[in-house]
Structures are given as structure tokens and as C-alpha cells.
Coordinates of C-alpha atoms in Angstrom, one line a residue:
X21 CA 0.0 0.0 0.0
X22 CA 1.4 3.9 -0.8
X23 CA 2.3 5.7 2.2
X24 CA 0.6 8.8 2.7
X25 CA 3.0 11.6 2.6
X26 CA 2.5 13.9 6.2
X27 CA 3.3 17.2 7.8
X28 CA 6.2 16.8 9.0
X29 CA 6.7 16.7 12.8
X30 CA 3.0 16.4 13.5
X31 CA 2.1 13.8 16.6
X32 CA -1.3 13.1 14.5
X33 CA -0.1 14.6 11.2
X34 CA -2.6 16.4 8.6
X35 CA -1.9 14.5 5.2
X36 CA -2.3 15.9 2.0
X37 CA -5.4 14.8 0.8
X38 CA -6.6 16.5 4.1
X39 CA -4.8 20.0 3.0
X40 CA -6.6 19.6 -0.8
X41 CA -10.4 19.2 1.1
X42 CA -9.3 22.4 3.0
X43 CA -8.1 24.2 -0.2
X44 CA -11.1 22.9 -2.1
X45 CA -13.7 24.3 0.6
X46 CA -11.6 27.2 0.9
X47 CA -11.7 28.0 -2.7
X48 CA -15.7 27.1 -2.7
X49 CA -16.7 29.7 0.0
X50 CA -14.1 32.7 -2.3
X51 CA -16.7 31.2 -5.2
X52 CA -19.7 31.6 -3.2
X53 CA -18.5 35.2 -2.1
X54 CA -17.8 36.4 -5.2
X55 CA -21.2 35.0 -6.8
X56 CA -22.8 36.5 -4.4
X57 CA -21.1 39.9 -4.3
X58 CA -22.5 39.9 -8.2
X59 CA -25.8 39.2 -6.9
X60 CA -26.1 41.7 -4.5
X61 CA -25.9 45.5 -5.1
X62 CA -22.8 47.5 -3.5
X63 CA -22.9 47.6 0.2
X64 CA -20.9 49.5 3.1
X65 CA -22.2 47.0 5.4
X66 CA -19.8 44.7 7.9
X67 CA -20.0 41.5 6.9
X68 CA -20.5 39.0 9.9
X69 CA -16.5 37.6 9.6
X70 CA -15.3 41.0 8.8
X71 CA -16.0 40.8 13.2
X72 CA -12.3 39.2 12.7
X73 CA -10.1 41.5 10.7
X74 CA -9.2 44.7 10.2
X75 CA -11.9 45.8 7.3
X76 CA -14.5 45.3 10.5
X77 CA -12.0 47.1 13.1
X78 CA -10.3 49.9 11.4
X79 CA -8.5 51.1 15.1
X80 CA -6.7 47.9 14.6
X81 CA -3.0 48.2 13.6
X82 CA -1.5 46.0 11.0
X83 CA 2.0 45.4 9.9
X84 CA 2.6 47.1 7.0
X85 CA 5.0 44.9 5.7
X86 CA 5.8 41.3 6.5
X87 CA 8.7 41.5 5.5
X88 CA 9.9 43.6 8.4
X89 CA 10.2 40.3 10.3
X90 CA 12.4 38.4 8.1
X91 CA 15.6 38.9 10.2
X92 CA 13.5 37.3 12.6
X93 CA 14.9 32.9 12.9
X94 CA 12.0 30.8 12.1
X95 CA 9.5 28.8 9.1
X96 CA 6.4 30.2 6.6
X97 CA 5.7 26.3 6.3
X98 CA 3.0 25.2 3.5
X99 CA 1.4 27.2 1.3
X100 CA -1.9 28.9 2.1
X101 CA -1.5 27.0 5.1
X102 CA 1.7 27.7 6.8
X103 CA 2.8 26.4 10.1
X104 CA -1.2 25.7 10.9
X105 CA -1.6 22.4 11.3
X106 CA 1.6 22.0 12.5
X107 CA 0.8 24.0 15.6
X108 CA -2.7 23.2 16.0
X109 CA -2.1 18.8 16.0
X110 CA 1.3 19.2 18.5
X111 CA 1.1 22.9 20.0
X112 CA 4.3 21.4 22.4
X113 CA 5.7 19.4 20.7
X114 CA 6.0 22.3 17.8
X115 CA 6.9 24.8 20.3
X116 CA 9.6 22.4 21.6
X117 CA 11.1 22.2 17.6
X118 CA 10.9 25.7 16.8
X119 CA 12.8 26.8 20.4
X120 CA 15.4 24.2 19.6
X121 CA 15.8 25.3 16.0
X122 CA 15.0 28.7 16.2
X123 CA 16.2 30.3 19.5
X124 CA 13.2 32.0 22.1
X125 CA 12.7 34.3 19.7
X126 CA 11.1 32.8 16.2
X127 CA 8.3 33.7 13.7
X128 CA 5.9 31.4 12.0
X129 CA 2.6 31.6 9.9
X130 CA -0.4 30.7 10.8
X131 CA -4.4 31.0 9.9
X132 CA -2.9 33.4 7.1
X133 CA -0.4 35.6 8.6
X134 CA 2.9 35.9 10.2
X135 CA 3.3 36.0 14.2
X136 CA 6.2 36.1 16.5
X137 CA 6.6 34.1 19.5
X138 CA 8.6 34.5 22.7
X139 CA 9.2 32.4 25.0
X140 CA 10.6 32.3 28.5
X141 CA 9.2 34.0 32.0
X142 CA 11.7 37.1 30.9
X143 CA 9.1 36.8 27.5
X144 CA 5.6 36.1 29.6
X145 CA 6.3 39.1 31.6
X146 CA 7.1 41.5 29.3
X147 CA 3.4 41.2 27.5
X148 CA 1.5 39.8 29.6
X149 CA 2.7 42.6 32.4
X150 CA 2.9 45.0 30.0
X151 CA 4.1 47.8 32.1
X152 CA 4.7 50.3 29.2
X153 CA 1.2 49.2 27.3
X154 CA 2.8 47.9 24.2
X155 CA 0.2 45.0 23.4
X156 CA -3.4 44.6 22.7
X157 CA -5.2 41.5 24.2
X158 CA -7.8 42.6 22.2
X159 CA -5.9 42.9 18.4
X160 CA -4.3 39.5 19.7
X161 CA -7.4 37.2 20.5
X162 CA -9.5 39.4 17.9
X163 CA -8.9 37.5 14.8
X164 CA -9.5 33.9 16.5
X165 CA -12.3 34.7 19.1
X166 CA -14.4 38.4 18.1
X167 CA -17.0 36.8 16.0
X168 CA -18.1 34.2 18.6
X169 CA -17.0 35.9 22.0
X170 CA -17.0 40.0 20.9
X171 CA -16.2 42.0 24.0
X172 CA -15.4 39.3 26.7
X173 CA -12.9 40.6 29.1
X174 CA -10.2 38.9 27.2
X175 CA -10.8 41.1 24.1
X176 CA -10.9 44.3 25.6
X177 CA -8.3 46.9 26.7
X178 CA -6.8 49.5 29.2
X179 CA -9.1 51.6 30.3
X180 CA -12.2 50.1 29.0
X181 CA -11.0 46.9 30.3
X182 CA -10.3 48.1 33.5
X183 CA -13.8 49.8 34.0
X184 CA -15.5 46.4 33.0
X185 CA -13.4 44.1 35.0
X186 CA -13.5 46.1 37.8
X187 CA -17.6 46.0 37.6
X188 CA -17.4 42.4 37.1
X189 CA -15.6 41.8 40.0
X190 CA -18.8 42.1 42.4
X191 CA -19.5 38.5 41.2
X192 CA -16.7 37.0 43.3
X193 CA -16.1 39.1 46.1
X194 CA -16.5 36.8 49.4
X195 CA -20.3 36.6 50.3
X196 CA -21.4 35.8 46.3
X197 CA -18.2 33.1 46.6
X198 CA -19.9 31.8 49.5
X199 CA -22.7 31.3 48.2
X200 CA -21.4 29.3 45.5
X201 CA -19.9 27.5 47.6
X202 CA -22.9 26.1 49.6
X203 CA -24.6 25.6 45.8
X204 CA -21.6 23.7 44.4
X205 CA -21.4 21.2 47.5
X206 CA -24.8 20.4 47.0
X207 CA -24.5 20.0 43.3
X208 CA -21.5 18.3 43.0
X209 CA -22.4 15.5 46.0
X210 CA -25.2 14.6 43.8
X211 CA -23.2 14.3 40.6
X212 CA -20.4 12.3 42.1
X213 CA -22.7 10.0 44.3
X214 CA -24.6 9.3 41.2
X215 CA -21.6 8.0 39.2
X216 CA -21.6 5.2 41.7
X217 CA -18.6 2.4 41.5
X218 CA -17.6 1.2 38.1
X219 CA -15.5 1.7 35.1
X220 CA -16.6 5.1 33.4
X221 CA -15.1 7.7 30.6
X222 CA -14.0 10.3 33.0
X223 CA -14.0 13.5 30.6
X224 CA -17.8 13.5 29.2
X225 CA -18.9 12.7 33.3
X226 CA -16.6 15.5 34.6
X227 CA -18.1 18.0 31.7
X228 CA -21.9 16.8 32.2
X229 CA -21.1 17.7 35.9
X230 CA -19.5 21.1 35.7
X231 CA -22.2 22.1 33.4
X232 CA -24.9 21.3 35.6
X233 CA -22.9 23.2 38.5
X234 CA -23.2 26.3 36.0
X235 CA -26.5 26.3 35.8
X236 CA -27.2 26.3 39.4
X237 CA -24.4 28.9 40.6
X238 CA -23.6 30.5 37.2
X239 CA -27.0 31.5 36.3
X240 CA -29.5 29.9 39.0
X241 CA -31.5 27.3 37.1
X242 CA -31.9 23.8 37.4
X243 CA -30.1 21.5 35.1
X244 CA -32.5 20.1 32.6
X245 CA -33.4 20.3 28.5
X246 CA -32.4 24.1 28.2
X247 CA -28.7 22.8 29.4
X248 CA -28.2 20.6 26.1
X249 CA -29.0 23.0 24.2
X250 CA -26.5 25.3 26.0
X251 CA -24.2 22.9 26.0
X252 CA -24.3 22.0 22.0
X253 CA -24.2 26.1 21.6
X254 CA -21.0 26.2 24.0
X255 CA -19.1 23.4 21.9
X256 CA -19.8 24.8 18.7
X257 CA -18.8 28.0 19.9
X258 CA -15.7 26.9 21.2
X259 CA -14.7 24.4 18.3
X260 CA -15.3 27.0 16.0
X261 CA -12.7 29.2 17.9
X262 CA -10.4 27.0 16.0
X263 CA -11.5 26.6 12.2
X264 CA -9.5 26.5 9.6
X265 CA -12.7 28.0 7.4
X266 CA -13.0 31.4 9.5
X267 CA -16.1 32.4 7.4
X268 CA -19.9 31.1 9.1
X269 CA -20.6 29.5 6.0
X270 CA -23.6 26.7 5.9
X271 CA -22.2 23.2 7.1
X272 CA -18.6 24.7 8.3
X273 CA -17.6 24.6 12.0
X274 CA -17.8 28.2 11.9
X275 CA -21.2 28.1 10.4
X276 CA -22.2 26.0 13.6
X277 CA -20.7 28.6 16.3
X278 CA -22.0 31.7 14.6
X279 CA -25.6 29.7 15.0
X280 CA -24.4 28.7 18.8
X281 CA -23.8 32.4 19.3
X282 CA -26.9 33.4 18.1
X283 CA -29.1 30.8 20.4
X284 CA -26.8 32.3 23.4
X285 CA -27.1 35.8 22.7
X286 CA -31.5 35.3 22.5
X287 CA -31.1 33.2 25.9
X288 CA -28.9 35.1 27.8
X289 CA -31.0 38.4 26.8
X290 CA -34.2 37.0 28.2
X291 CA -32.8 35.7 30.8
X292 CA -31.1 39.0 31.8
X293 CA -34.3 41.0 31.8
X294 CA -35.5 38.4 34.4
X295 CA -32.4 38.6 36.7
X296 CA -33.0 42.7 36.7
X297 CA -36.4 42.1 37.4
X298 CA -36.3 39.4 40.3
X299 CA -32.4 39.3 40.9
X300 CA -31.4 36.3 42.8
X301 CA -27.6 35.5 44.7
X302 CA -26.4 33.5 41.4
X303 CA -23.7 34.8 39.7
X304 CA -25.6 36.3 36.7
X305 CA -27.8 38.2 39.0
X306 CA -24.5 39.7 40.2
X307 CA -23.4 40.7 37.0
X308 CA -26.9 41.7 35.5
X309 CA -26.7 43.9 38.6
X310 CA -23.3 45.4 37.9
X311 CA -22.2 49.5 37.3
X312 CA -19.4 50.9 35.8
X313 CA -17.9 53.5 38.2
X314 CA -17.4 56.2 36.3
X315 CA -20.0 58.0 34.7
X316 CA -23.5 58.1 35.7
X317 CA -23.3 55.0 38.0
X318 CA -25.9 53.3 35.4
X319 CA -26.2 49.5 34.7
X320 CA -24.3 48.3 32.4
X321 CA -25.6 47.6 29.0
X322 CA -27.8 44.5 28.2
X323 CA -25.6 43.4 25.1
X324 CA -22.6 44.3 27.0
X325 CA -23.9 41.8 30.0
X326 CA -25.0 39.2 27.7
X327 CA -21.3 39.7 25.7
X328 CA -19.6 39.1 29.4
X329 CA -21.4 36.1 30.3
X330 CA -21.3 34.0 27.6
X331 CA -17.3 34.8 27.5
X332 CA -17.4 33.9 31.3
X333 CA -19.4 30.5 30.9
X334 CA -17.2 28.9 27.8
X335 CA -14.3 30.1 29.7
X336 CA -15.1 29.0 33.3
X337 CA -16.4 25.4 32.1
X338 CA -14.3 24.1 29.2
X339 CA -11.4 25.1 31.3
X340 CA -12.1 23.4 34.5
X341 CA -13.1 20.5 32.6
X342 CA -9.9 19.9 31.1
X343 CA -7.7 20.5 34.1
X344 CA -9.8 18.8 36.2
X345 CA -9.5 15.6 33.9
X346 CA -5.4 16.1 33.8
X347 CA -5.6 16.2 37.4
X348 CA -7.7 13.2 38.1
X349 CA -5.6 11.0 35.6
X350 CA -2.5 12.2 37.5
X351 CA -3.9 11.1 40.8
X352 CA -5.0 8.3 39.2
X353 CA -1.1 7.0 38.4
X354 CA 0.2 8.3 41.5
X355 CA -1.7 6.7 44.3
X356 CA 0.2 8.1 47.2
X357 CA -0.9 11.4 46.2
X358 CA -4.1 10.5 45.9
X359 CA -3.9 8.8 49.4
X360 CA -2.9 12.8 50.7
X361 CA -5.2 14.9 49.0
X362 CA -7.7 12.2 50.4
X363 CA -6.5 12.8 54.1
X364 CA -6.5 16.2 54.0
X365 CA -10.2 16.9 52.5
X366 CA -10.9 14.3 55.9
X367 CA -9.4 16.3 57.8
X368 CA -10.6 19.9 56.5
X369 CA -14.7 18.9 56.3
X370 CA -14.5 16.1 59.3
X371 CA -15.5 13.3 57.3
X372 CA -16.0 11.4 54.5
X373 CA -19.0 12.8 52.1
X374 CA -20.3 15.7 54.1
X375 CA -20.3 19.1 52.6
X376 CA -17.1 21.2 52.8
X377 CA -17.4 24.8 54.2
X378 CA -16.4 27.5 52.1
X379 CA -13.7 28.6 55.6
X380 CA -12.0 25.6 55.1
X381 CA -11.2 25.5 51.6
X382 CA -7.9 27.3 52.7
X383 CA -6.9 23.9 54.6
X384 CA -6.3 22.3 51.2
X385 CA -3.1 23.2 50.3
X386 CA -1.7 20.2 48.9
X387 CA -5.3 19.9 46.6
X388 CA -3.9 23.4 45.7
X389 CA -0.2 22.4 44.9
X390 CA -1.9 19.0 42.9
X391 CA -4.1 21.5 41.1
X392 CA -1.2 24.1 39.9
X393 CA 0.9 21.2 38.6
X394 CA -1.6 19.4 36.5
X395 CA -1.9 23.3 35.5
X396 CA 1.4 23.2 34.8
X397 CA 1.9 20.1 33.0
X398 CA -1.2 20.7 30.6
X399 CA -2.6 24.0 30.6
X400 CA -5.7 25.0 29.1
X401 CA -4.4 27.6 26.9
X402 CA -1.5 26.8 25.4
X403 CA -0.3 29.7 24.1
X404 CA -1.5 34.0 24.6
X405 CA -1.5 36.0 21.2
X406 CA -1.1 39.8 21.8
X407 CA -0.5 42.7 19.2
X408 CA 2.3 44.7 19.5
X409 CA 0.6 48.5 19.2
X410 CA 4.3 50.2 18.9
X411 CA 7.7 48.7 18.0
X412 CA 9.5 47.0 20.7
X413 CA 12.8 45.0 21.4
X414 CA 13.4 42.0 22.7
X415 CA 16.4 39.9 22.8
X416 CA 18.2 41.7 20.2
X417 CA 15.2 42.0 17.6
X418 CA 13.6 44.5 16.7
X419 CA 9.7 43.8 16.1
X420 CA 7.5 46.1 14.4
X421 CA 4.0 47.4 15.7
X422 CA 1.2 45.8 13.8
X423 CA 2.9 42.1 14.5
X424 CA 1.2 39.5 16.1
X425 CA 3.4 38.3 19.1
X426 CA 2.9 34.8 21.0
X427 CA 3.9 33.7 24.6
X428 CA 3.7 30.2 24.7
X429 CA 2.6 28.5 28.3
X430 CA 3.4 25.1 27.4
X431 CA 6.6 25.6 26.4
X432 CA 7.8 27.4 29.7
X433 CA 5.8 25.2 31.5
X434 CA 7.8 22.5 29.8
X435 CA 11.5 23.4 30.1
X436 CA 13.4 21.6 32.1
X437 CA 15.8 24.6 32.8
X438 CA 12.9 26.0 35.3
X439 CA 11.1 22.4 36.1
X440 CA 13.3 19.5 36.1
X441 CA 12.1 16.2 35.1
X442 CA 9.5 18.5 33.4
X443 CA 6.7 15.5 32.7
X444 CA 6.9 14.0 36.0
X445 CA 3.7 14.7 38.3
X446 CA 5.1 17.0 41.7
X447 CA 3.0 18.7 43.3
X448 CA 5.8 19.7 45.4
X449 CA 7.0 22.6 43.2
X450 CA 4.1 24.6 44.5
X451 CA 5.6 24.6 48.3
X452 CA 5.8 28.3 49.1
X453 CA 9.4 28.0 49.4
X454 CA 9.5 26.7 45.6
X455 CA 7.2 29.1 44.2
X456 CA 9.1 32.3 46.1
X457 CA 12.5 31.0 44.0
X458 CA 11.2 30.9 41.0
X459 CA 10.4 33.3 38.5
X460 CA 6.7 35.3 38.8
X461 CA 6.4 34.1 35.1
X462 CA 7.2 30.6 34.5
X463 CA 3.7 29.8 35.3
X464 CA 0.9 31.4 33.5
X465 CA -2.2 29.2 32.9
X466 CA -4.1 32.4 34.1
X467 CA -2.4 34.6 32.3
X468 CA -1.1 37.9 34.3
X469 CA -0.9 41.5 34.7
X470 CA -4.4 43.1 34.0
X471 CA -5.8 40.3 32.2
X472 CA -5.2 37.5 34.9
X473 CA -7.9 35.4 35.3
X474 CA -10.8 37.2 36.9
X475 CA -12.7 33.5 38.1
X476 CA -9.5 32.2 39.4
X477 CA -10.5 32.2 42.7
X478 CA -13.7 30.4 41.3
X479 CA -11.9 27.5 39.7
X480 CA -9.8 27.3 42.6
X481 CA -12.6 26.9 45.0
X482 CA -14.6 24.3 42.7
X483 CA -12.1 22.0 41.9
X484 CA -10.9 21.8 46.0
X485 CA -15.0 20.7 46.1
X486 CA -14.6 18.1 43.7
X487 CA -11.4 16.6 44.7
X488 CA -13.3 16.5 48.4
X489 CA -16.5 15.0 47.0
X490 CA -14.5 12.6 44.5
X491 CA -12.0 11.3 46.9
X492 CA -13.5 11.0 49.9
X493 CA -16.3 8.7 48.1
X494 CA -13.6 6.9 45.6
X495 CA -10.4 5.5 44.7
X496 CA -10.2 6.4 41.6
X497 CA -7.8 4.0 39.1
X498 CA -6.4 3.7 35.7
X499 CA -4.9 0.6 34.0
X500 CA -1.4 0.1 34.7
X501 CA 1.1 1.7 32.3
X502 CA -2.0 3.5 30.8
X503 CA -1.5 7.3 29.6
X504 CA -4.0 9.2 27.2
X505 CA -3.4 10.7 23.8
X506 CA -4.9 14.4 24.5
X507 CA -6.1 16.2 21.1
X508 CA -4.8 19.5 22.2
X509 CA -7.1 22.3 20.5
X510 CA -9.3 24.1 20.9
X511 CA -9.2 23.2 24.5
X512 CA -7.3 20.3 26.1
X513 CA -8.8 16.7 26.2
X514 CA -8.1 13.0 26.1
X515 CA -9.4 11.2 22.4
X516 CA -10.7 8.4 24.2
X517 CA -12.5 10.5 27.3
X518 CA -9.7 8.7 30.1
X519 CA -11.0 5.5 31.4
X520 CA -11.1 5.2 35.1
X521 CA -12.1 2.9 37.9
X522 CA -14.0 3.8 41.1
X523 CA -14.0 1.7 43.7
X524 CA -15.8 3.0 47.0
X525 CA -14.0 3.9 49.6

């Protein structure tokens, strides 16, 4: 039989019959646009994916000419496709390659232009700090995320960021946390006491369960039919993030998340009218609730709300999901651990399956420490694109504004220079002592500087409840010598869902 030819250096490689079914879609939907552009009489109107470039956002600032980065080390890859596929089926593993080859400072291209990445805490603080306001979160996430998640925190900036976030913030200051709390112990006692003992796919039970703890402390419903629906809307959403095809045509993945959007935007909007009406202590209430500071003092706006919240919910669950899963399989191969985290949710609550109080989630430390590392070892966003607003230098190079600049989280979190024995599961790296020696900025699954994570606290606090309720119910078990194969965009998660056991304890 032929072999296939493959991208080369891909740990599930894109063949070339797979790049020729992209080009031929591709070159259908420049087809369909121009057909219809015939059709249709001359319009000034912004097209729906025009949300995503320039043409749509004329403040944004493009490089004027590529080849300003060609004294930059690193590869254009493919045609029309670039380095795409390279990146998006081994984001490590091609990080890994292109630090080797390239230095901590290299350009690629991907999803149609030319980017820069740097990497290394020196790299992570410089942007993501960004004391002298050099880079746009907002140019940087634009072009994957504006038609699907327009105005989340993530894509805003400065002082209009700061104004928003800072309104926000109401949501999980300590009483509204509290509250949660007491909601999520309920919720997640049921949802783990339900699994029962058995073999099970950990990853779709984990996600069936954090989406039914959003609906009761996220937006203070009851989980039932509406969730599915929220639930398709949220993974089309989020797959569509990731697209090759960025244009919402029919029968595209794009096509599917523009729709996704659509159902959340009516929902959320109706929804919102209710929570102003008859507010309750969940967190949308809180946010439906919320005033900017300056100015009038007025609520903010209803599509500015609904904007927020549907950023907050594809964030908050996709990401605890897949952490969550890394951790369990982690405790899963390393007993002993297990064994401690298992103690010390005992001894914080006072027993086995009994709620535990929102003034003793600072007793689990070590649930903390396991938590970070699986952070570590895979975090949920790979890698932070910014856009440099003026030119800047960095190592030596001079990059231009209007460039697309990358830190990469799993490369730092991945080199053995700041964490030796980089794959190995230790939790000990987090000990105060550890964390004080080490660079501010060799750990950033939350980000940092103004755009840390604004529900850190949040996923902290949940997934201290679920190891309590998992572990003080279960062992929890994988085959011996057993380790998943994660398919890495457009959020982590194991291909086969990670098999466990639980046995009662």
C-alpha cells in the first residue's frame, strides 16, 4: 500500500489529501463570495466575519510589511497554510522544535499571517505585564475569538478593560463566593454520588457535571433540557474558535458557532431581563446587577452583559473540565498522592462525604499544589496571542507594531531549565518556598498583569470541592502503564475520554 505523505513533525499529522479538502472548501466559499457579491448591489455594510479582521475594526493596527520580520529565525511552512496544522495537531511538541531550531525568539505563519513568539518568564512578563502598554489583548485574540465571543474581558483593553473588570468583580467578592460554595457542594455530592462504583469515561462525566454546577451557581437554574442546548451552543462555539474555514458558512464549524452564538445571545438576553427584574444571589444576577464607576453609575448595557457572560461560561467550564481531567488521571497513576489529598479533605470537612465549608477551603493546600501542577503540566491555553501596538525590542530583535506576538505557556511550563524532570507529576514545586524562587512568570495558565484570570479564585474553590467529593467517596484507578493521547485544540482533552475505575471507599 502507498504511504501517505505527512506534515512533518505532527504527533497526528494532517496528510495531503486533508490540506486539498481544506483548499477545495476554501476555494468554494471565495466562489460563493464572489457570486454572491454579483448578486447583490454595493454595500458599506460589515460583513458577519469581517467581526475578525481589520476591514471590521479599522482602530486595529496591521503590519505594514511582513517582511519587516524576516531577520527574525523561524519557518512560513506550507502554502496557504503555513505552520497551521503544524501547531494546531502538537502545539508542544512544535513549540519544543521551533525553540530548539529557532532560538526563544522565532516567527511562524499561521491561519494566514505571520506572528512572533517568545518564549521564557523574561518573554511572559514582558506582554503579559505589559508595564509600558505595548500590546493589545484585544488585536491578539480578535482574529481567532471576536466573531463568537466580541467583548469578553479577554478582548478588551486598558481603560475600558479596567472599567469592565473592575464592575465584574462584584461577582466574586466573598459573600457571592460563599454562596457558591454552599450551591456547588450540593450540586457536586449529587453528581459524584450518582456515578456510583464502576469503570466510566471520565472527561464527558466531569463536563456533564460542571455544566450542571453552572446552571445552578452560574446563572441559578436547574439543570435540565435548556442545558443541552446550552451545552451544543458552548461546543460549537468553542470548536469554531479553531477553524481552519474562519467564514460562518452553511455546514462549516464556523457556520455552527456563529448559529451557537446566536441561540446564546437570545437566551442570555431574556434571561437577563428576568435577573433585573427578580435578581437572585447567582452569579448572573450579580453581573446583571453590575455599574461601571465612572459616569453616571448606570447599569451596564444588556448586550454588554449578555457579551460578558457568555465569555465567562465557555471560559469557566471548558477550562475546569480539562484541568480537572489532567488532574484526576494524574492522581489516578500516583496513588500516594491521591492517598494525601484524600486525608486532608478528611481532615478539613470532618469526614467522609459531608459538605465542605467555604472557611475551610484554605486547609487544602496540597489539593492546591496537585491542582497548579496538573496546571502546569497541561494547561488549558496553550499559548496567549497579543498585538504589539508600537515597536518594541526584545532579545536583540527588533519587532515592528502591527505584529502578532505569542507567549507560549506550554513551552515554559515545559522546560526543564525551570522544572526539572518536566513530565513527571510534583505537586511539590508549588511549596511556598519553591514558588518564592522561581520566576513570577514561568507559570501562566491564568495569564497575568491586567488580564489575569478574573474567576481564578472560582476554579480554585470548585475543583478543591470536587477533589473533596471525588476522593472521599472513591479510589479512583487507571490501567497500569495507561496514559492518554490528548487532542490538544481548541481546549485540552483526552481522544478516548480517560478511562477510570472507582472503587468506594
Amino acid at each position: 500500500m502507498r504511504r501517505r505523505k505527512t506534515l512533518a513533525g505532527a504527533a497526528h499529522p494532517f496528510d495531503f489529501a486533508d490540506i486539498c479538502v481544506i483548499n477545495r472548501a476554501v476555494n468554494r466559499a471565495r466562489r460563493s463570495s464572489a457570486l454572491a457579491s454579483l448578486a447583490a448591489p454595493p454595500s458599506r455594510s460589515i460583513r458577519p466575519h469581517d467581526a475578525q479582521s481589520e476591514r471590521g475594526n479599522p482602530h486595529w493596527i496591521r503590519l505594514k510589511d511582513e517582511s519587516e520580520l524576516d531577520a527574525i529565525p523561524g519557518e512560513d511552512g506550507w502554502p496557504l497554510v503555513g505552520t497551521t496544522f503544524m501547531l494546531l495537531a502538537d502545539p508542544i511538541g512544535f513549540a519544543k522544535r521551533m525553540r530548539a531550531k529557532h532560538g526563544d525568539v522565532y516567527r511562524t505563519r499561521g491561519f494566514g499571517r505571520r506572528q512572533v513568539v517568545l518564549i521564557g518568564p523574561d518573554a511572559n512578563e514582558l506582554v503579559l505585564f505589559d508595564r509600558d502598554k505595548i500590546f493589545s489583548s484585544e488585536q491578539g485574540w480578535g482574529p481567532v475569538l471576536n466573531l463568537l465571543f466580541p467583548r469578553g474581558l479577554m478582548l478588551m483593553d486598558f481603560a475600558a478593560h479596567r472599567a469592565d473588570r473592575k464592575a465584574l468583580s462584584i461577582a466574586f467578592k466573598p459573600e457571592p463566593m460563599r454562596h457558591y460554595c454552599d450551591l456547588l457542594n450540593v450540586d457536586i455530592a449529587a453528581g459524584v454520588e450518582a456515578w456510583g462504583e464502576g469503570e466510566r469515561k471520565f472527561y464527558p462525566a466531569i463536563k456533564a457535571l460542571t455544566l450542571q454546577t453552572a446552571a445552578t451557581s452560574f446563572l441559578g437554574l436547574p439543570f435540565g433540557p435548556e442545558a443541552d442546548k446550552l451545552n451544543k451552543a458552548f461546543v460549537d462555539m468553542v470548536q469554531a474558535a479553531v477553524a481552519p474555514i474562519r467564514r460562518p458558512l452553511p455546514f462549516t464549524a464556523m457556520g455552527r458557532g456563529y448559529a451557537g452564538r446566536k441561540l446564546m445571545v437570545e437566551y442570555f438576553t431574556g434571561l437577563l431581563r428576568q435577573r433585573r427584574a427578580n435578581p437572585g444571589q447567582d452569579m448572573f444576577s450579580q453581573f446583571a446587577l453590575a455599574r461601571r464607576e465612572d459616569g453616571d453609575g448606570e447599569l451596564l448595557p444588556e448586550d454588554v452583559v449578555v457579551d460578558h457572560m457568555i465569555f465567562l461560561m465557555m471560559a469557566a467550564h471548558d477550562t475546569i473540565t480539562s484541568s480537572f481531567t489532567t488532574l484526576i488521571w494524574h492522581l489516578a497513576k500516583n496513588q500516594d498522592w491521591q492517598d494525601k489529598l484524600r486525608a486532608e479533605a478528611r481532615a478539613a470537612a470532618g469526614g467522609d462525604g459531608v459538605p465542605l465549608p467555604f472557611d475551610a477551603l484554605g486547609k487544602l493546600d496540597l489539593a492546591e499544589m496537585a491542582m497548579k501542577e496538573a496546571l502546569r503540566i497541561m494547561p488549558p491555553v496553550p499559548s496567549t496571542p497579543r498585538r504589539a501596538l508600537k515597536d518594541f525590542t526584545f532579545r536583540g530583535f527588533r519587532i515592528p507594531a502591527g505584529t502578532d506576538v505569542d507567549v507560549s505557556a506550554s513551552a515554559v511550563h515545559a522546560d526543564p531549565a525551570l522544572w526539572p524532570d518536566p513530565e513527571r507529576f510534583d505537586p511539590m514545586r508549588f511549596t511556598p518556598e519553591a514558588v518564592a524562587a522561581r520566576h513570577k512568570y514561568a507559570w501562566i495558565p491564568y495569564g497575568g498583569g491586567a488580564h489575569m484570570c478574573l474567576g481564578l479564585h472560582f476554579a480554585t474553590m470548585q475543583t478543591k470541592l470536587l477533589v473533596h467529593h471525588i476522593l472521599t467517596r472513591y479510589r479512583v484507578e487507571v490501567e497500569p502503564g495507561y496514559t492518554p493521547t490528548w487532542q490538544p485544540w481548541p481546549i485540552p482533552k483526552p481522544r478516548d475520554g480517560l478511562p477510570v475505575k472507582f472503587t468506594r471507599i
